[in-house]
Short mmCIF file of C-alpha atoms in Angstrom, two decimals:
data_model
loop_
_atom_site.label_atom_id
_atom_site.label_comp_id
_atom_site.label_asym_id
_atom_site.label_seq_id
_atom_site.Cartn_x
_atom_site.Cartn_y
_atom_site.Cartn_z
CA MET A 77 0.00 0.00 0.00
CA THR A 78 1.27 3.46 -0.87
CA LYS A 79 1.85 5.43 2.30
CA PHE A 80 0.56 8.99 2.23
CA LEU A 81 0.67 9.96 5.90
CA ASN A 82 4.34 10.89 5.61
CA LYS A 83 3.37 13.35 2.85
CA ALA A 84 0.17 14.70 4.35
CA TYR A 85 1.65 17.19 6.82
CA LYS A 86 3.85 19.15 4.43
CA ALA A 87 2.69 22.63 3.46
CA ARG A 88 1.28 22.99 -0.07
CA ASP A 89 -1.15 25.10 -2.04
CA ALA A 90 -4.82 24.25 -2.63
CA ALA A 91 -4.25 22.66 -6.04
CA SER A 92 -1.51 20.39 -4.70
CA THR A 93 -3.67 19.51 -1.70
CA ARG A 94 -6.51 18.43 -4.00
CA THR A 95 -4.10 16.30 -6.05
CA LEU A 96 -2.71 14.63 -2.94
CA TYR A 97 -6.15 13.75 -1.62
CA ASP A 98 -7.43 12.62 -5.02
CA ASP A 99 -4.45 10.26 -5.23
CA TRP A 100 -4.87 9.13 -1.61
CA ALA A 101 -8.61 8.49 -1.79
CA ALA A 102 -8.41 4.78 -2.68
CA SER A 103 -6.16 3.86 0.25
CA TYR A 104 -6.98 6.68 2.69
CA GLU A 105 -9.34 4.79 4.97
CA ALA A 106 -7.12 1.73 5.22
CA GLU A 107 -4.09 3.83 6.11
CA VAL A 108 -5.72 6.02 8.75
CA SER A 109 -7.71 3.12 10.20
CA GLU A 110 -4.65 0.96 10.69
CA ASN A 111 -3.20 3.84 12.68
CA GLY A 112 -6.27 4.11 14.92
CA TYR A 113 -7.81 7.36 13.61
CA ALA A 114 -9.61 8.64 16.71
CA THR A 115 -10.34 12.33 16.08
CA PRO A 116 -13.65 11.98 14.16
CA GLY A 117 -15.32 10.13 17.00
CA ARG A 118 -13.93 12.50 19.61
CA CYS A 119 -15.15 15.56 17.68
CA ALA A 120 -18.58 14.14 16.90
CA ASP A 121 -19.24 13.06 20.47
CA ALA A 122 -18.13 16.43 21.84
CA LEU A 123 -20.35 18.35 19.41
CA ALA A 124 -23.36 16.12 20.14
CA ARG A 125 -23.09 17.02 23.82
CA GLN A 126 -23.20 20.75 23.00
CA VAL A 127 -26.11 21.02 20.55
CA ASP A 128 -29.80 21.10 21.45
CA ASP A 129 -31.22 19.57 18.27
CA LEU A 130 -29.44 16.58 16.76
CA ALA A 131 -31.94 16.54 13.89
CA ALA A 132 -30.88 20.00 12.66
CA PRO A 133 -28.52 19.98 9.66
CA VAL A 134 -24.78 19.85 10.43
CA LEU A 135 -22.06 20.68 7.91
CA ASP A 136 -19.07 18.35 7.66
CA PHE A 137 -16.47 20.66 6.11
CA GLY A 138 -13.57 18.76 4.52
CA CYS A 139 -15.54 15.54 4.81
CA GLY A 140 -13.04 13.44 2.87
CA THR A 141 -14.23 9.86 2.34
CA GLY A 142 -16.92 10.26 4.99
CA LEU A 143 -15.29 8.88 8.14
CA SER A 144 -16.24 12.12 9.90
CA GLY A 145 -19.81 11.83 8.59
CA LEU A 146 -20.05 8.30 9.94
CA ALA A 147 -18.82 9.54 13.31
CA LEU A 148 -21.42 12.33 13.31
CA LYS A 149 -24.13 9.79 12.42
CA HIS A 150 -23.03 7.46 15.21
CA ALA A 151 -23.09 10.40 17.63
CA GLY A 152 -26.74 10.96 16.81
CA PHE A 153 -26.81 13.64 14.11
CA GLY A 154 -29.64 13.00 11.69
CA THR A 155 -29.01 15.40 8.79
CA ILE A 156 -25.42 15.72 7.57
CA ASP A 157 -24.13 17.66 4.56
CA GLY A 158 -20.53 17.44 3.37
CA VAL A 159 -18.14 19.49 1.27
CA ASP A 160 -14.58 18.76 0.16
CA LEU A 161 -11.95 19.88 -2.33
CA SER A 162 -11.38 16.37 -3.66
CA GLU A 163 -13.91 14.72 -5.95
CA GLU A 164 -12.24 11.36 -5.43
CA MET A 165 -12.65 11.68 -1.67
CA LEU A 166 -16.29 12.68 -2.17
CA ASN A 167 -16.87 9.50 -4.14
CA GLY A 168 -15.90 7.58 -1.01
CA ALA A 169 -18.21 9.74 1.08
CA ARG A 170 -21.13 9.01 -1.25
CA GLU A 171 -20.69 5.30 -0.65
CA LYS A 172 -21.24 5.78 3.09
CA GLY A 173 -24.89 6.70 2.60
CA VAL A 174 -24.92 9.07 5.59
CA TYR A 175 -24.98 12.44 3.79
CA ARG A 176 -28.00 14.41 2.62
CA HIS A 177 -25.94 16.58 0.24
CA LEU A 178 -22.31 16.39 -0.91
CA ASN A 179 -20.60 19.19 -2.83
CA GLN A 180 -17.14 19.77 -4.23
CA ILE A 181 -15.87 23.25 -3.41
CA GLU A 182 -12.86 25.35 -4.29
CA ALA A 183 -10.55 26.83 -1.66
CA GLY A 184 -12.16 29.96 -0.23
CA GLN A 185 -15.46 29.36 -2.02
CA ASP A 186 -18.64 30.33 -0.18
CA LEU A 187 -20.51 27.49 1.50
CA PRO A 188 -23.49 26.03 -0.37
CA ARG A 189 -25.73 27.08 2.53
CA THR A 190 -25.33 29.45 5.44
CA ASP A 191 -28.06 28.24 7.80
CA TYR A 192 -26.06 25.59 9.64
CA LYS A 193 -26.22 25.99 13.41
CA ALA A 194 -23.51 23.36 13.79
CA MET A 195 -20.42 22.73 11.69
CA ALA A 196 -17.46 20.37 11.89
CA ALA A 197 -13.94 20.71 10.48
CA ILE A 198 -12.44 17.45 11.68
CA GLY A 199 -8.74 17.02 10.96
CA VAL A 200 -9.02 19.76 8.35
CA ILE A 201 -6.90 22.73 9.47
CA GLY A 202 -3.13 22.40 9.54
CA ALA A 203 0.03 21.96 7.52
CA GLY A 204 -0.65 20.10 4.28
CA ALA A 205 -4.39 20.65 4.55
CA ALA A 206 -6.50 23.79 5.03
CA PRO A 207 -5.16 27.13 6.32
CA ILE A 208 -6.50 28.92 9.40
CA SER A 209 -8.56 31.14 7.09
CA VAL A 210 -11.01 28.21 6.96
CA LEU A 211 -11.75 28.72 10.65
CA HIS A 212 -12.59 32.35 9.99
CA GLN A 213 -14.75 31.41 6.99
CA LEU A 214 -16.78 28.91 9.00
CA MET A 215 -17.14 31.15 12.02
CA ARG A 216 -18.36 34.03 9.86
CA ALA A 217 -20.94 31.72 8.28
CA LEU A 218 -22.34 30.52 11.62
CA PRO A 219 -25.42 32.24 13.03
CA PRO A 220 -25.34 33.63 16.58
CA ASP A 221 -25.08 30.74 19.07
CA GLY A 222 -23.92 28.45 16.25
CA LYS A 223 -21.20 25.95 17.12
CA LEU A 224 -18.07 24.79 15.33
CA VAL A 225 -16.10 21.71 16.33
CA PHE A 226 -12.59 21.43 14.91
CA SER A 227 -9.28 19.82 15.70
CA PHE A 228 -5.62 20.74 15.60
CA ASN A 229 -3.19 17.85 15.49
CA ASP A 230 0.31 18.13 16.93
CA HIS A 231 1.67 19.52 13.67
CA ALA A 232 -1.04 22.19 13.50
CA LEU A 233 -0.33 23.20 17.09
CA GLU A 234 3.31 23.83 16.18
CA ASP A 235 2.17 26.74 13.99
CA PRO A 236 1.33 29.72 16.25
CA ALA A 237 -0.91 31.17 13.54
CA ASN A 238 -3.51 28.50 14.24
CA MET A 239 -4.08 29.26 17.92
CA ALA A 240 -3.79 32.96 17.11
CA GLY A 241 -6.74 32.46 14.76
CA VAL A 242 -8.80 31.00 17.59
CA SER A 243 -7.79 33.86 19.86
CA GLU A 244 -9.02 36.37 17.29
CA TRP A 245 -12.53 35.13 18.03
CA THR A 246 -12.32 34.46 21.75
CA ASP A 247 -10.25 37.41 22.98
CA CYS A 248 -12.73 40.00 21.72
CA GLY A 249 -15.79 38.06 22.79
CA ALA A 250 -16.95 37.25 19.26
CA ALA A 251 -16.98 33.57 20.27
CA ARG A 252 -16.81 31.45 23.40
CA LEU A 253 -14.61 28.40 23.82
CA LEU A 254 -17.05 25.74 25.02
CA PHE A 255 -14.77 22.72 24.87
CA LYS A 256 -11.08 21.86 24.63
CA GLU A 257 -9.63 18.40 25.06
CA ALA A 258 -6.32 16.83 24.10
CA GLY A 259 -6.26 13.18 23.12
CA ALA A 260 -5.40 10.59 20.51
CA HIS A 261 -5.41 11.41 16.80
CA LEU A 262 -3.42 8.68 15.04
CA PRO A 263 -1.92 6.64 17.89
CA GLY A 264 -0.28 4.27 15.42
CA ILE A 265 2.17 7.05 14.54
CA ASN A 266 2.11 8.64 18.02
CA LEU A 267 0.22 11.70 16.81
CA ASN A 268 -2.27 13.47 19.07
CA SER A 269 -4.84 16.20 18.52
CA THR A 270 -6.78 18.74 20.51
CA VAL A 271 -10.52 19.08 19.91
CA TYR A 272 -12.17 22.50 20.27
CA ILE A 273 -15.74 23.78 20.13
CA LEU A 274 -16.39 27.47 19.57
CA GLU A 275 -19.81 29.05 19.98
CA LYS A 276 -20.39 32.26 18.07
CA ALA A 277 -21.61 35.16 20.21
#
């Protein structure tokens, strides 16, 4: 099996990111699963404890092959939409049968809808994936009291710009940090992540 994890955390532009994930799509789930991919379940369970209506639509931003959508479904969410840069990854997500809508988007493109009271960006922001501007995009799109769950793995936490992006929302009171928990991400390669939930003021 071609190993992509050793390539995944290197900085690249949006076009190169799409190419990487298109190429990785066929073996992605096998590779992350054999390394114990834990973050989707941790994020989904944390978000489920913070929302009032699990039937309301939730957006899975950067849904990949749908492992995050499955985790959201298992946590009790009933209506899940997904978006991703990679059409090949989306093909895997379609096979899961857990999404209401799936859309391919370009980097920085507006979301298909802006009425989501809950959003997830699970394993999305960090080196080799999406920039911190994604956090700002999603937070701006949330309505007041809307909630965003996201994760920073160890590599993402090494970049001070990522936590600075969170602070831009919390320090001025534009958002509240409801949840923060460090834990396993890919234990097979000794990589951890921290899960966060922000609530927009």
